[in-house]
Amino acid sequence: MDNLIPAPLRIGANTPGEGFLPDRSTTLTAQPGTETTERWLRAALGAAFGLPLDPPRPGTKDAGNTVELCLDPALGPESYRLVVAPGTGVRITGGDSAGVFWGAQTLRQLLGAEAYRRAPVASGPRRSVPFVEIEDGPRFAWRGLMLDVARHFMRKDDVLRYLDLLAAHKLNVFHFHLTDDQGWRVEIKRHPRLTETASWRARTKYGHRASELWDETPHGGFYTQDDIREIVAYAAERHIRVVPEIDIPGHSQAAISAYPELGNTDVIDTSSLSVWDTWGINPNVLAPTDNTLRFFEGVFEELLDLFPAATSPFIHIGGDECPKDQWKASAAAQARIAELGLRDEEELQSWFIRHFDTWLTARGRRLIGWDEILEGGLADGAAISSWRGYAGGIAAAEAGHDVVMCPEQQVYLDHRQDGGADEPMPIGYVRTLEDVYRFEPVPPGLSEEAARHIIGTQANAWAEVMQNRARVDYQVFPRLAALAEVAWSRLPAPEERDFAGFERRMEAHYARLDALGVDYRPPGGPLPWQRRPGILGRPIEGPPPNV
């Protein structure tokens, strides 16, 4: 009972007794509105323990050996009550269907690590669920992970696996970074060269961009539109919203390589550009032309069909790290600035972002972008992902914009977990499990009204030096478990948090991750096959700035 992650809001006193041990005669009763959890329980626990979890037969009643799923809107969004009592079995009551699902995730944890396997390792559950009452609900509505599949492609099955890992940690937002200079990962039927050309690069820098090493194997891949529909539907079954990101107007060389007219053709020969094979901030950005606007309106038209509003109300447009040098040198860009009566290139980017904010709003969606979209003015309904520290998020929240706090200095999981020489391709600041656990999404000093605009937090996993699933696992876990507790639980101030207690609970959680096949970083450091000594990274020395 004391090893749940994330920590629940309240655990009632245990009732004496042996507890509830499901067996092949255990039934599953589901009220209307709880069908997603009913299907998930039968699939997950049925596979792990070989239990049919059939519905009760008509005319029979066995309240002491049943799992019952109920709804009670009075509990609130995503909240639940889990009651295990003698003579009544297990009852999970949710404030909505998502709350029921999160309650089922807690039940799975109570059943032990064997509940996370895909086939039985014993004749049935070996651990009974204690007689207890748990009341729980999330602190934030946005609890997420950003996964970059543009730098290194992740196969569809691996994406589905990550959705299961998010669900196991009560995370409900999957920020899907689909495009960048190094690759375009989503099929757009009206622009076929985006996947024919822009989804593959000839080679890849191995390590930081200053490294002299290259992987000469062509790298790439993309998701068909049916792949995307499958991913979105799979996420929805797990009450996870998918937020797609199409990065504009910077980070766009892959798109320009396929359609050179999208670039600043009066400054460089864009027809000579290929999908970028190294890392960093790329000078080749989109041209602020009507043709560019129409092209990406077409992209977003298809995207909105793939990501329905019910499950993907937000569309992320990037907006970060857009160098203005080509616009300054472009006669066409300067003419556009004069035509629009703008002061400079910063306002030109703001105009570009506002155009798509208006376009998306007219179609019932909300634009979200990285905090650079604040520069030059931000459209009223836009939200931001605050990555360059807290400052952008504070400014946006005080101005009435919704904010997802994800500062690089705190929750970039591509950053190294230790300063040791054996860490694979060290990047960024040292961010330990404890550092992430002590992260606070709402900075001190915010007004009460502004604090309400901090709608949540997410961890970001950029994939420049994460070439495969095992490397992603190593960087993301176990730190994502700490972020999940920060996002879900109502923790005390960072300096007052019981990290020693969290570590004790993690001992049981590592067994769950083992059962799930997660290649996490062990507490004692990387295993021999996880080490990458001598590969040049980009470590940043000293403590991260408090911004």
CSV table of N, CA, C and O in Angstrom, one decimal, residues 440-496:
chain,number,residue,atom,x,y,z
A,440,GLU,N,9.0,22.2,-9.4
A,440,GLU,CA,7.7,22.8,-9.1
A,440,GLU,C,7.2,23.6,-10.3
A,440,GLU,O,7.8,24.6,-10.7
A,441,PRO,N,6.1,23.1,-10.9
A,441,PRO,CA,5.6,23.8,-12.1
A,441,PRO,C,5.1,25.2,-11.9
A,441,PRO,O,5.1,26.0,-12.9
A,442,VAL,N,4.6,25.5,-10.7
A,442,VAL,CA,4.1,26.9,-10.5
A,442,VAL,C,5.1,27.7,-9.7
A,442,VAL,O,5.4,27.4,-8.5
A,443,PRO,N,5.8,28.6,-10.4
A,443,PRO,CA,6.9,29.4,-9.7
A,443,PRO,C,6.3,30.3,-8.6
A,443,PRO,O,5.2,30.7,-8.7
A,444,PRO,N,7.1,30.5,-7.6
A,444,PRO,CA,6.6,31.4,-6.5
A,444,PRO,C,6.4,32.8,-7.0
A,444,PRO,O,7.1,33.2,-7.9
A,445,GLY,N,5.5,33.5,-6.3
A,445,GLY,CA,5.3,34.9,-6.7
A,445,GLY,C,4.3,35.2,-7.7
A,445,GLY,O,3.9,36.3,-8.0
A,446,LEU,N,3.8,34.1,-8.4
A,446,LEU,CA,2.7,34.3,-9.3
A,446,LEU,C,1.4,34.8,-8.6
A,446,LEU,O,1.1,34.3,-7.5
A,447,SER,N,0.7,35.7,-9.2
A,447,SER,CA,-0.6,36.0,-8.7
A,447,SER,C,-1.5,34.8,-8.7
A,447,SER,O,-1.3,33.9,-9.5
A,448,GLU,N,-2.6,34.8,-7.9
A,448,GLU,CA,-3.5,33.7,-7.9
A,448,GLU,C,-4.1,33.5,-9.2
A,448,GLU,O,-4.3,32.4,-9.7
A,449,GLU,N,-4.5,34.6,-9.9
A,449,GLU,CA,-5.1,34.5,-11.2
A,449,GLU,C,-4.2,33.9,-12.2
A,449,GLU,O,-4.5,33.0,-13.0
A,450,ALA,N,-2.9,34.4,-12.2
A,450,ALA,CA,-1.9,33.9,-13.2
A,450,ALA,C,-1.6,32.4,-12.9
A,450,ALA,O,-1.5,31.6,-13.8
A,451,ALA,N,-1.6,32.0,-11.6
A,451,ALA,CA,-1.3,30.6,-11.3
A,451,ALA,C,-2.3,29.7,-11.9
A,451,ALA,O,-2.0,28.5,-12.2
A,452,ARG,N,-3.6,30.1,-12.0
A,452,ARG,CA,-4.6,29.3,-12.6
A,452,ARG,C,-4.3,29.0,-14.1
A,452,ARG,O,-4.9,28.1,-14.7
A,453,HIS,N,-3.5,29.8,-14.7
A,453,HIS,CA,-3.2,29.6,-16.1
A,453,HIS,C,-2.1,28.6,-16.3
A,453,HIS,O,-1.7,28.3,-17.5
A,454,ILE,N,-1.4,28.2,-15.2
A,454,ILE,CA,-0.5,27.0,-15.4
A,454,ILE,C,-1.3,25.8,-15.4
A,454,ILE,O,-1.7,25.2,-14.4
A,455,ILE,N,-1.6,25.3,-16.6
A,455,ILE,CA,-2.6,24.2,-16.8
A,455,ILE,C,-1.9,22.9,-16.6
A,455,ILE,O,-2.5,21.8,-16.5
A,456,GLY,N,-0.5,22.9,-16.5
A,456,GLY,CA,0.1,21.6,-16.2
A,456,GLY,C,1.6,21.6,-16.6
A,456,GLY,O,2.2,22.7,-16.8
A,457,THR,N,2.1,20.4,-16.7
A,457,THR,CA,3.5,20.3,-17.0
A,457,THR,C,3.8,19.0,-17.8
A,457,THR,O,2.9,18.2,-17.9
A,458,GLN,N,5.0,19.0,-18.4
A,458,GLN,CA,5.4,17.8,-19.2
A,458,GLN,C,6.9,17.7,-19.2
A,458,GLN,O,7.6,18.7,-19.0
A,459,ALA,N,7.4,16.5,-19.4
A,459,ALA,CA,8.8,16.3,-19.6
A,459,ALA,C,9.0,16.2,-21.2
A,459,ALA,O,8.1,15.8,-21.9
A,460,ASN,N,10.2,16.7,-21.6
A,460,ASN,CA,10.5,16.7,-23.0
A,460,ASN,C,11.7,15.8,-23.3
A,460,ASN,O,12.7,15.9,-22.6
A,461,ALA,N,11.6,15.0,-24.3
A,461,ALA,CA,12.6,14.0,-24.6
A,461,ALA,C,13.0,14.2,-26.1
A,461,ALA,O,12.4,13.7,-27.0
A,462,TRP,N,14.1,15.0,-26.3
A,462,TRP,CA,14.6,15.3,-27.6
A,462,TRP,C,15.6,14.2,-28.1
A,462,TRP,O,16.4,13.7,-27.3
A,463,ALA,N,15.5,13.8,-29.3
A,463,ALA,CA,16.1,12.5,-29.7
A,463,ALA,C,17.3,12.6,-30.6
A,463,ALA,O,17.7,11.6,-31.2
A,464,GLU,N,18.1,13.7,-30.5
A,464,GLU,CA,19.3,13.8,-31.3
A,464,GLU,C,20.2,12.6,-31.0
A,464,GLU,O,20.9,12.1,-31.9
A,465,VAL,N,20.4,12.3,-29.7
A,465,VAL,CA,21.4,11.3,-29.3
A,465,VAL,C,20.6,10.1,-28.8
A,465,VAL,O,21.2,9.3,-28.0
A,466,MET,N,19.4,9.9,-29.1
A,466,MET,CA,18.6,8.7,-28.7
A,466,MET,C,18.2,8.0,-29.9
A,466,MET,O,17.2,8.2,-30.5
A,467,GLN,N,19.1,7.1,-30.4
A,467,GLN,CA,19.0,6.4,-31.7
A,467,GLN,C,18.0,5.3,-31.7
A,467,GLN,O,17.6,4.9,-32.8
A,468,ASN,N,17.5,4.8,-30.6
A,468,ASN,CA,16.6,3.7,-30.6
A,468,ASN,C,15.8,3.6,-29.3
A,468,ASN,O,16.0,4.5,-28.4
A,469,ARG,N,14.9,2.7,-29.2
A,469,ARG,CA,14.0,2.6,-28.1
A,469,ARG,C,14.7,2.4,-26.8
A,469,ARG,O,14.4,3.1,-25.8
A,470,ALA,N,15.8,1.6,-26.7
A,470,ALA,CA,16.5,1.4,-25.5
A,470,ALA,C,17.1,2.7,-25.0
A,470,ALA,O,17.2,3.0,-23.8
A,471,ARG,N,17.7,3.5,-25.9
A,471,ARG,CA,18.2,4.8,-25.5
A,471,ARG,C,17.2,5.8,-25.0
A,471,ARG,O,17.4,6.5,-24.0
A,472,VAL,N,16.0,5.7,-25.6
A,472,VAL,CA,14.9,6.6,-25.1
A,472,VAL,C,14.5,6.1,-23.7
A,472,VAL,O,14.4,7.0,-22.8
A,473,ASP,N,14.4,4.8,-23.5
A,473,ASP,CA,14.0,4.3,-22.2
A,473,ASP,C,15.0,4.8,-21.2
A,473,ASP,O,14.7,5.2,-20.0
A,474,TYR,N,16.3,4.7,-21.5
A,474,TYR,CA,17.4,5.0,-20.5
A,474,TYR,C,17.3,6.5,-20.1
A,474,TYR,O,17.4,6.8,-18.9
A,475,GLN,N,17.0,7.4,-21.0
A,475,GLN,CA,16.9,8.8,-20.7
A,475,GLN,C,15.6,9.1,-20.0
A,475,GLN,O,15.6,10.0,-19.1
A,476,VAL,N,14.5,8.5,-20.4
A,476,VAL,CA,13.2,8.9,-19.9
A,476,VAL,C,13.0,8.3,-18.5
A,476,VAL,O,12.4,9.0,-17.6
A,477,PHE,N,13.4,7.1,-18.2
A,477,PHE,CA,13.1,6.4,-17.0
A,477,PHE,C,14.3,6.2,-16.2
A,477,PHE,O,15.4,5.9,-16.7
A,478,PRO,N,14.2,6.3,-14.8
A,478,PRO,CA,13.0,6.4,-14.0
A,478,PRO,C,12.5,7.9,-13.8
A,478,PRO,O,11.5,8.1,-13.1
A,479,ARG,N,13.1,8.9,-14.5
A,479,ARG,CA,12.8,10.3,-14.2
A,479,ARG,C,11.3,10.6,-14.5
A,479,ARG,O,10.7,11.5,-13.9
A,480,LEU,N,10.7,9.9,-15.5
A,480,LEU,CA,9.4,10.2,-15.8
A,480,LEU,C,8.4,9.8,-14.7
A,480,LEU,O,7.4,10.4,-14.5
A,481,ALA,N,8.8,8.8,-13.9
A,481,ALA,CA,8.0,8.5,-12.7
A,481,ALA,C,7.9,9.6,-11.7
A,481,ALA,O,6.9,9.9,-11.1
A,482,ALA,N,9.1,10.3,-11.6
A,482,ALA,CA,9.1,11.5,-10.7
A,482,ALA,C,8.3,12.6,-11.2
A,482,ALA,O,7.5,13.3,-10.5
A,483,LEU,N,8.4,12.9,-12.5
A,483,LEU,CA,7.5,13.9,-13.2
A,483,LEU,C,6.1,13.6,-13.0
A,483,LEU,O,5.2,14.5,-12.8
A,484,ALA,N,5.7,12.3,-13.1
A,484,ALA,CA,4.3,11.9,-13.0
A,484,ALA,C,3.8,12.3,-11.6
A,484,ALA,O,2.6,12.7,-11.5
A,485,GLU,N,4.6,12.0,-10.6
A,485,GLU,CA,4.1,12.4,-9.3
A,485,GLU,C,4.0,13.9,-9.1
A,485,GLU,O,3.1,14.4,-8.4
A,486,VAL,N,5.0,14.6,-9.6
A,486,VAL,CA,4.9,16.1,-9.6
A,486,VAL,C,3.6,16.6,-10.2
A,486,VAL,O,2.9,17.5,-9.7
A,487,ALA,N,3.2,16.0,-11.4
A,487,ALA,CA,2.1,16.5,-12.1
A,487,ALA,C,0.8,16.0,-11.5
A,487,ALA,O,-0.2,16.7,-11.6
A,488,TRP,N,0.7,14.8,-10.9
A,488,TRP,CA,-0.5,14.3,-10.3
A,488,TRP,C,-0.7,14.7,-8.9
A,488,TRP,O,-1.8,15.1,-8.5
A,489,SER,N,0.3,14.5,-8.1
A,489,SER,CA,0.1,14.5,-6.6
A,489,SER,C,0.2,15.9,-6.1
A,489,SER,O,0.8,16.8,-6.7
A,490,ARG,N,-0.4,16.2,-5.0
A,490,ARG,CA,-0.3,17.5,-4.3
A,490,ARG,C,0.8,17.4,-3.3
A,490,ARG,O,0.6,17.1,-2.1
A,491,LEU,N,2.0,17.7,-3.8
A,491,LEU,CA,3.2,17.6,-3.0
A,491,LEU,C,3.5,18.9,-2.3
A,491,LEU,O,3.1,20.0,-2.7
A,492,PRO,N,4.2,18.8,-1.2
A,492,PRO,CA,4.6,20.0,-0.5
A,492,PRO,C,5.7,20.8,-1.3
A,492,PRO,O,6.0,20.4,-2.4
A,493,ALA,N,6.2,21.9,-0.8
A,493,ALA,CA,7.2,22.7,-1.4
A,493,ALA,C,8.4,21.8,-1.8
A,493,ALA,O,8.7,20.9,-1.1
A,494,PRO,N,9.1,22.2,-2.8
A,494,PRO,CA,10.2,21.3,-3.3
A,494,PRO,C,11.2,20.9,-2.2
A,494,PRO,O,11.6,19.7,-2.1
A,495,GLU,N,11.6,21.8,-1.3
A,495,GLU,CA,12.5,21.5,-0.3
A,495,GLU,C,12.0,20.6,0.8
A,495,GLU,O,12.7,20.1,1.6
A,496,GLU,N,10.6,20.5,0.9
A,496,GLU,CA,10.0,19.7,1.9
A,496,GLU,C,9.6,18.4,1.4
A,496,GLU,O,9.0,17.6,2.2
